[in-house]
CSV table of C-alpha atoms and ligand atoms in Angstrom, one decimal:
chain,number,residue,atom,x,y,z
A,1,UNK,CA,52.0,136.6,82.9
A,2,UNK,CA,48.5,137.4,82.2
A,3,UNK,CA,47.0,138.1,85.9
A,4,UNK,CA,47.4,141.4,87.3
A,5,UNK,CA,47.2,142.6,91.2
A,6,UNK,CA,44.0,144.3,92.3
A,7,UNK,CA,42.9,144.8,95.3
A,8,UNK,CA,44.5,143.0,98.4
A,9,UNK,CA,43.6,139.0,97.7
A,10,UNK,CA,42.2,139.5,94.4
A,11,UNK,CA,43.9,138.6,90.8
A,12,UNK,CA,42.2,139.7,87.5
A,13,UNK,CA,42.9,137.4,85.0
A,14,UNK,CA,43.3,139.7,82.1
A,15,UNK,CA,44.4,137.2,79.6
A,16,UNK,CA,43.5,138.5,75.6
A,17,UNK,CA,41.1,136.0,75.5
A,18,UNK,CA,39.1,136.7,78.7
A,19,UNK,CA,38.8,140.3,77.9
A,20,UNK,CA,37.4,139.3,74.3
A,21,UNK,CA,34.9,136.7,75.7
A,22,UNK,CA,34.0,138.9,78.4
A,23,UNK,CA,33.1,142.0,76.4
A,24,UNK,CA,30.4,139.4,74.5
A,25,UNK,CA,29.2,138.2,77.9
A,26,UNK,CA,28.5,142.0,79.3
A,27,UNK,CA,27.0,142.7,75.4
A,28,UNK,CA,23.0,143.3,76.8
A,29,UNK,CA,22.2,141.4,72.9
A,30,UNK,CA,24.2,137.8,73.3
A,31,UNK,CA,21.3,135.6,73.2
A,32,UNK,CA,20.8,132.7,76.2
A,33,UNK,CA,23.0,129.5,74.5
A,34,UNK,CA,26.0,131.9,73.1
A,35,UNK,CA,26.4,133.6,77.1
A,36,UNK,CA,26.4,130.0,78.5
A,37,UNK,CA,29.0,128.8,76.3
A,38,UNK,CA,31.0,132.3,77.1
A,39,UNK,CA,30.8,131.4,81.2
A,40,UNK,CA,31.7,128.3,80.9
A,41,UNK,CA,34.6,129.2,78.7
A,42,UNK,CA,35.8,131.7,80.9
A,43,UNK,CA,35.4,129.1,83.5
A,44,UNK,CA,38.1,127.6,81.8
A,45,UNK,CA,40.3,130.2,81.4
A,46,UNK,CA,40.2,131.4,85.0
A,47,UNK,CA,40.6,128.2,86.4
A,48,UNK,CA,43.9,127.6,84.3
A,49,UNK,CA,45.1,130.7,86.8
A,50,UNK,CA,43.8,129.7,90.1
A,51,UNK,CA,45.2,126.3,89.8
A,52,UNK,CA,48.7,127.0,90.0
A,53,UNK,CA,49.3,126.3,93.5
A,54,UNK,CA,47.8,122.5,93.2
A,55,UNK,CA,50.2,119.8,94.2
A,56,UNK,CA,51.4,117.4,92.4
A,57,UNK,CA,52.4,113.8,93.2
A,58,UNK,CA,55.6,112.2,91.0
A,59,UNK,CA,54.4,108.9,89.4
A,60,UNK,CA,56.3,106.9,86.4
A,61,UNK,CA,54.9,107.1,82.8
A,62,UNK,CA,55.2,104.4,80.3
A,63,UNK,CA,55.6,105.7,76.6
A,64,UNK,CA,55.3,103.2,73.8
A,65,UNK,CA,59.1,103.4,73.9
A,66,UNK,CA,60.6,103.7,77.7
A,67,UNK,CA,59.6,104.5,81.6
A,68,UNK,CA,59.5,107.7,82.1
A,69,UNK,CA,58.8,110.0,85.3
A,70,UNK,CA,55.5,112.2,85.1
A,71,UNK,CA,53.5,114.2,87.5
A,72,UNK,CA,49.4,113.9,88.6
A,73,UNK,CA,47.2,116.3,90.8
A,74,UNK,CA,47.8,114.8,94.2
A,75,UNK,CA,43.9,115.1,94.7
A,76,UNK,CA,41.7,116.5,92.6
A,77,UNK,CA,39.7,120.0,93.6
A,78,UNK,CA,36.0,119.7,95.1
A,79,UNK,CA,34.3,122.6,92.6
A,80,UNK,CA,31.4,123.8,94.7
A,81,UNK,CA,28.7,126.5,92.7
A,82,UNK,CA,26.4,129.0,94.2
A,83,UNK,CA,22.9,128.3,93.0
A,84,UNK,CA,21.7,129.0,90.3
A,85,UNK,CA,24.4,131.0,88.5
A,86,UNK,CA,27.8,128.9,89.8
A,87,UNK,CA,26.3,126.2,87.9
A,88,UNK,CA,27.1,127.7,84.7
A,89,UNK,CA,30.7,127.3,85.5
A,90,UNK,CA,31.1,124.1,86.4
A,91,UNK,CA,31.0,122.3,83.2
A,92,UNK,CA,34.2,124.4,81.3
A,93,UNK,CA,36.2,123.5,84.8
A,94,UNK,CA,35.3,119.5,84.7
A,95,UNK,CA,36.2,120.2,80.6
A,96,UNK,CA,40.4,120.9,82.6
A,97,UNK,CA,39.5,118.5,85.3
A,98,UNK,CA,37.4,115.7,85.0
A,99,UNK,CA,38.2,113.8,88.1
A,100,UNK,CA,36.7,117.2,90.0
A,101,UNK,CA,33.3,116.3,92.3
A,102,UNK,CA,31.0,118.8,92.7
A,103,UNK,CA,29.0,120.0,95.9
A,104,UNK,CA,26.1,122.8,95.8
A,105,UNK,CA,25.0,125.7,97.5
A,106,UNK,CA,21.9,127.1,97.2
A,107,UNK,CA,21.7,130.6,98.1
A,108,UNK,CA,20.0,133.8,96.6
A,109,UNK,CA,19.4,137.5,97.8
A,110,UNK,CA,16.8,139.1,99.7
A,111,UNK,CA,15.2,141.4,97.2
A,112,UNK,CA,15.0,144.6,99.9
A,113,UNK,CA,17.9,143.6,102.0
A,114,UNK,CA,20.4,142.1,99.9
A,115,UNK,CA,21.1,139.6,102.6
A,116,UNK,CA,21.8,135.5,101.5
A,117,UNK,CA,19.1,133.7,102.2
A,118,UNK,CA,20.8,129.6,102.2
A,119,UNK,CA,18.0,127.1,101.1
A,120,UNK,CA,20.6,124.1,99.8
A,121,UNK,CA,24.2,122.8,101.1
A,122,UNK,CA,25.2,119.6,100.2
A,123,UNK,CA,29.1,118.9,99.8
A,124,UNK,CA,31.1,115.8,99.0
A,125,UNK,CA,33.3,113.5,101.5
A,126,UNK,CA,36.8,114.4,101.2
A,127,UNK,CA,35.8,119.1,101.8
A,128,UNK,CA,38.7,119.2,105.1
A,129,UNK,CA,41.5,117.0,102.6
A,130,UNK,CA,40.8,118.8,98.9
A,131,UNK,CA,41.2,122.1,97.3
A,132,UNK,CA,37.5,123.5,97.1
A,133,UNK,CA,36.6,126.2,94.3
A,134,UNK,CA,34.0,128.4,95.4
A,135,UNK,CA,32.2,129.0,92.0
A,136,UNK,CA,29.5,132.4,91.3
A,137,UNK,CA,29.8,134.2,88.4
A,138,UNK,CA,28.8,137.6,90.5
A,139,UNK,CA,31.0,138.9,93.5
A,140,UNK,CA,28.9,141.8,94.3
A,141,UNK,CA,27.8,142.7,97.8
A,142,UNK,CA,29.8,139.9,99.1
A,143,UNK,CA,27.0,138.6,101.1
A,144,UNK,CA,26.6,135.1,99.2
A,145,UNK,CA,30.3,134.4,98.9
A,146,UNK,CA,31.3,135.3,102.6
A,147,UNK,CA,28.1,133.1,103.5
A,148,UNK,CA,29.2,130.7,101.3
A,149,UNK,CA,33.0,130.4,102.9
A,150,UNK,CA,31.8,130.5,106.2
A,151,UNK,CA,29.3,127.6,105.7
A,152,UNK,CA,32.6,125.7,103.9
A,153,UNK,CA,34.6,126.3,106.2
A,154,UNK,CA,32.1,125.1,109.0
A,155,UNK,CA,31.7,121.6,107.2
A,156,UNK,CA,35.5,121.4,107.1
A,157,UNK,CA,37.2,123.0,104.2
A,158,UNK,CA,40.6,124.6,104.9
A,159,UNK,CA,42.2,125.4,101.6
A,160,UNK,CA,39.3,127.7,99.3
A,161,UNK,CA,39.9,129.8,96.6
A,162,UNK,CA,36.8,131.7,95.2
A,163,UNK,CA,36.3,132.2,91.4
A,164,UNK,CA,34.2,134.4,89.4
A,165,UNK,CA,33.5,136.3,86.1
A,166,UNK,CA,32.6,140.3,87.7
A,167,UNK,CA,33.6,141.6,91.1
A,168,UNK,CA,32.7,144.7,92.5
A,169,UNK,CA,35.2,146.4,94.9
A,170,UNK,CA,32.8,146.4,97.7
A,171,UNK,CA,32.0,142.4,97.4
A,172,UNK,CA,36.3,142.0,96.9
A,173,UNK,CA,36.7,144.2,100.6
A,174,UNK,CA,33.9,142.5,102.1
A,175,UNK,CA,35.3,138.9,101.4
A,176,UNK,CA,38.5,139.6,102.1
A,177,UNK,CA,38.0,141.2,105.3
A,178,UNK,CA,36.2,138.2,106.2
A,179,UNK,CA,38.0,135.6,105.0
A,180,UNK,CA,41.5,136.6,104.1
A,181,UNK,CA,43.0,133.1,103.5
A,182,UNK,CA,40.7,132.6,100.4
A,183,UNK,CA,42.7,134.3,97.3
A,184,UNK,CA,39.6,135.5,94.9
A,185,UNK,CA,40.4,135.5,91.2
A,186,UNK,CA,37.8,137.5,88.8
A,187,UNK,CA,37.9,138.3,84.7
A,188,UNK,CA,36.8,141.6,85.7
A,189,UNK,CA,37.1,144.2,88.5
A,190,UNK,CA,33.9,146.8,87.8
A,191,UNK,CA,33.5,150.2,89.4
A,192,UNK,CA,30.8,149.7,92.0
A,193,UNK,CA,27.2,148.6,93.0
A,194,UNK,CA,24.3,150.4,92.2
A,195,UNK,CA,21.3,151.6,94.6
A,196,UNK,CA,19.6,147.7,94.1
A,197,UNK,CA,22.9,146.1,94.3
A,198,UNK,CA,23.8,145.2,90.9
A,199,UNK,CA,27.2,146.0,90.0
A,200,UNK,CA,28.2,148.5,87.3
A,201,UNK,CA,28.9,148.3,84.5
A,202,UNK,CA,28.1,144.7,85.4
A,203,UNK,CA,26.3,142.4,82.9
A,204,UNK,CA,22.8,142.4,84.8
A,205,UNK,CA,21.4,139.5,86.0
A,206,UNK,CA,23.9,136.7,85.5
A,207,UNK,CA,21.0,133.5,87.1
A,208,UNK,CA,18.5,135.3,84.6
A,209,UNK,CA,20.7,135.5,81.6
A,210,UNK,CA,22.0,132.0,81.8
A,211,UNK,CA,18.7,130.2,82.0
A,212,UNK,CA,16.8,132.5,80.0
A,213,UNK,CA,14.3,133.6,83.3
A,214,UNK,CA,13.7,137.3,82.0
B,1,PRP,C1,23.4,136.5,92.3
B,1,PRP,C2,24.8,135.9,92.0
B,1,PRP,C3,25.4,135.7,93.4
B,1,PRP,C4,24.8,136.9,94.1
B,1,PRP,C5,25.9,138.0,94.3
B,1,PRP,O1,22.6,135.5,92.7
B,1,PRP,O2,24.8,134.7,91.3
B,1,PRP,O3,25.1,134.5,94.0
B,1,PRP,O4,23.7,137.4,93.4
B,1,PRP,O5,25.4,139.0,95.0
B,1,PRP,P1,26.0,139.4,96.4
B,1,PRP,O6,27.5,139.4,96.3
B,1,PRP,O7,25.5,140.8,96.7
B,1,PRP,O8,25.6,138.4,97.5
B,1,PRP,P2,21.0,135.7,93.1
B,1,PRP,O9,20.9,136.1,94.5
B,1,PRP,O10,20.4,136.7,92.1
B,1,PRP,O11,20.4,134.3,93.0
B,1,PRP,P3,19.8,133.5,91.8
B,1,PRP,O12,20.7,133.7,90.6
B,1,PRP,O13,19.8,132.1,92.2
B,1,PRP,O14,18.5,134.1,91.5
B,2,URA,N1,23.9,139.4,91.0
B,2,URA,C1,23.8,139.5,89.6
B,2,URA,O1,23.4,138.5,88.9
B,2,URA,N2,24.2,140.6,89.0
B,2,URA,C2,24.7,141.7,89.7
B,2,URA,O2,25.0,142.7,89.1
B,2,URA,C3,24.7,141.6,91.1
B,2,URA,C4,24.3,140.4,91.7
């Protein structure tokens, strides 16, 4: 088993390989390309974990030799990323899932008070019937991804699961006590947020680092 219990609704996925990678994403000196290869990796990794609990539908195989019985996703997940840093997540998931559509949210904070501010929202047919991934690297306030779940759940979706790379313990209480049917998995739990909302010890700005804006 290589998930641990955090806090109430929240799994850590503290697999030797996420801990590795994720050292190297936090590291202030990994350049631009080798940190967007490390979230989408870790993508990877933590999706492996939250997609346990997807259903399967028996269906018959044919080997080159006999008929044999086999197993498929009974529908494929609908990954949906929070703009702009979700996006760098997608691609490692797809990588374990190709048959995965993608919608988009566009979101970012208010610099003074921290607050979502939703610009984008554009989902695929199919949000009420699939598994939907809630993709953002950063679960910090919990602003975004509460707003984020609430505006899924208003198109339709039923059965979310949010995923990301850092969570601080406020953004964890804050989404949970909001929306305690979505199960949040994380590579890391941090210790907190600072004055300007950035968690510690964090990784700074995750948008910035992966497209190089800073
Ligand atoms: C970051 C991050 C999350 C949000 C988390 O995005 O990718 O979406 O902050 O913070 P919260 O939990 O306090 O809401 P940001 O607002 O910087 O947007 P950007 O990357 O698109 O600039
Ligand atoms: N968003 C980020 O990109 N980093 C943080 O530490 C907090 C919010």
């Amino acid at each position: 088993m290589t998930t641990t219990p955090a806090l109430p609704g929240c799994t850590v996925v503290a697999h030797p390989l996420v801990r590795h990678k994720m050292a190297l994403l936090r590291d202030r000196a990994t350049p631009t390309k080798l940190f967007q290869e490390l979230v989408s990796e870790l993508a990877t990794l933590l999706a492996y974990e939250a997609t346990q609990q997807l259903a399967l539908t028996p269906i018959e195989v044919s080997t080159p030799l006999e008929t044999t019985p086999g197993e498929q996703l009974a529908t494929p997940p609908i990954l949906v990323p929070i703009l702009r840093a979700g996006l760098g997540m997608v691609d490692g998931i797809r990588a374990l899932i190709p048959d995965a559509r993608v919608g988009h949210i566009g979101l970012y904070r208010d610099h003074d008070s921290l607050a979502p501010v939703e610009y984008y929202f554009k989902v695929p047919p199919g949000i009420a019937t699939h598994d939907v991934f809630l993709l953002d690297p950063m679960l910090a306030t919990g602003g975004s991804a509460v707003n984020a779940v609430t505006a899924l759940k208003r198109s339709g979706a039923t059965r979310l699961t949010f995923l990301c790379l850092v969570a601080a313990p406020e953004g964890v209480r804050r989404l949970h006590a909001a929306h305690p049917d979505v199960p949040i998995f994380t590579a890391a739990l941090d210790r907190e947020l600072n004055a300007h909302g950035y968690i510690l010890p964090g990784l700074g700005d995750a948008g910035d680092r992966l497209f190089g804006t800073k």
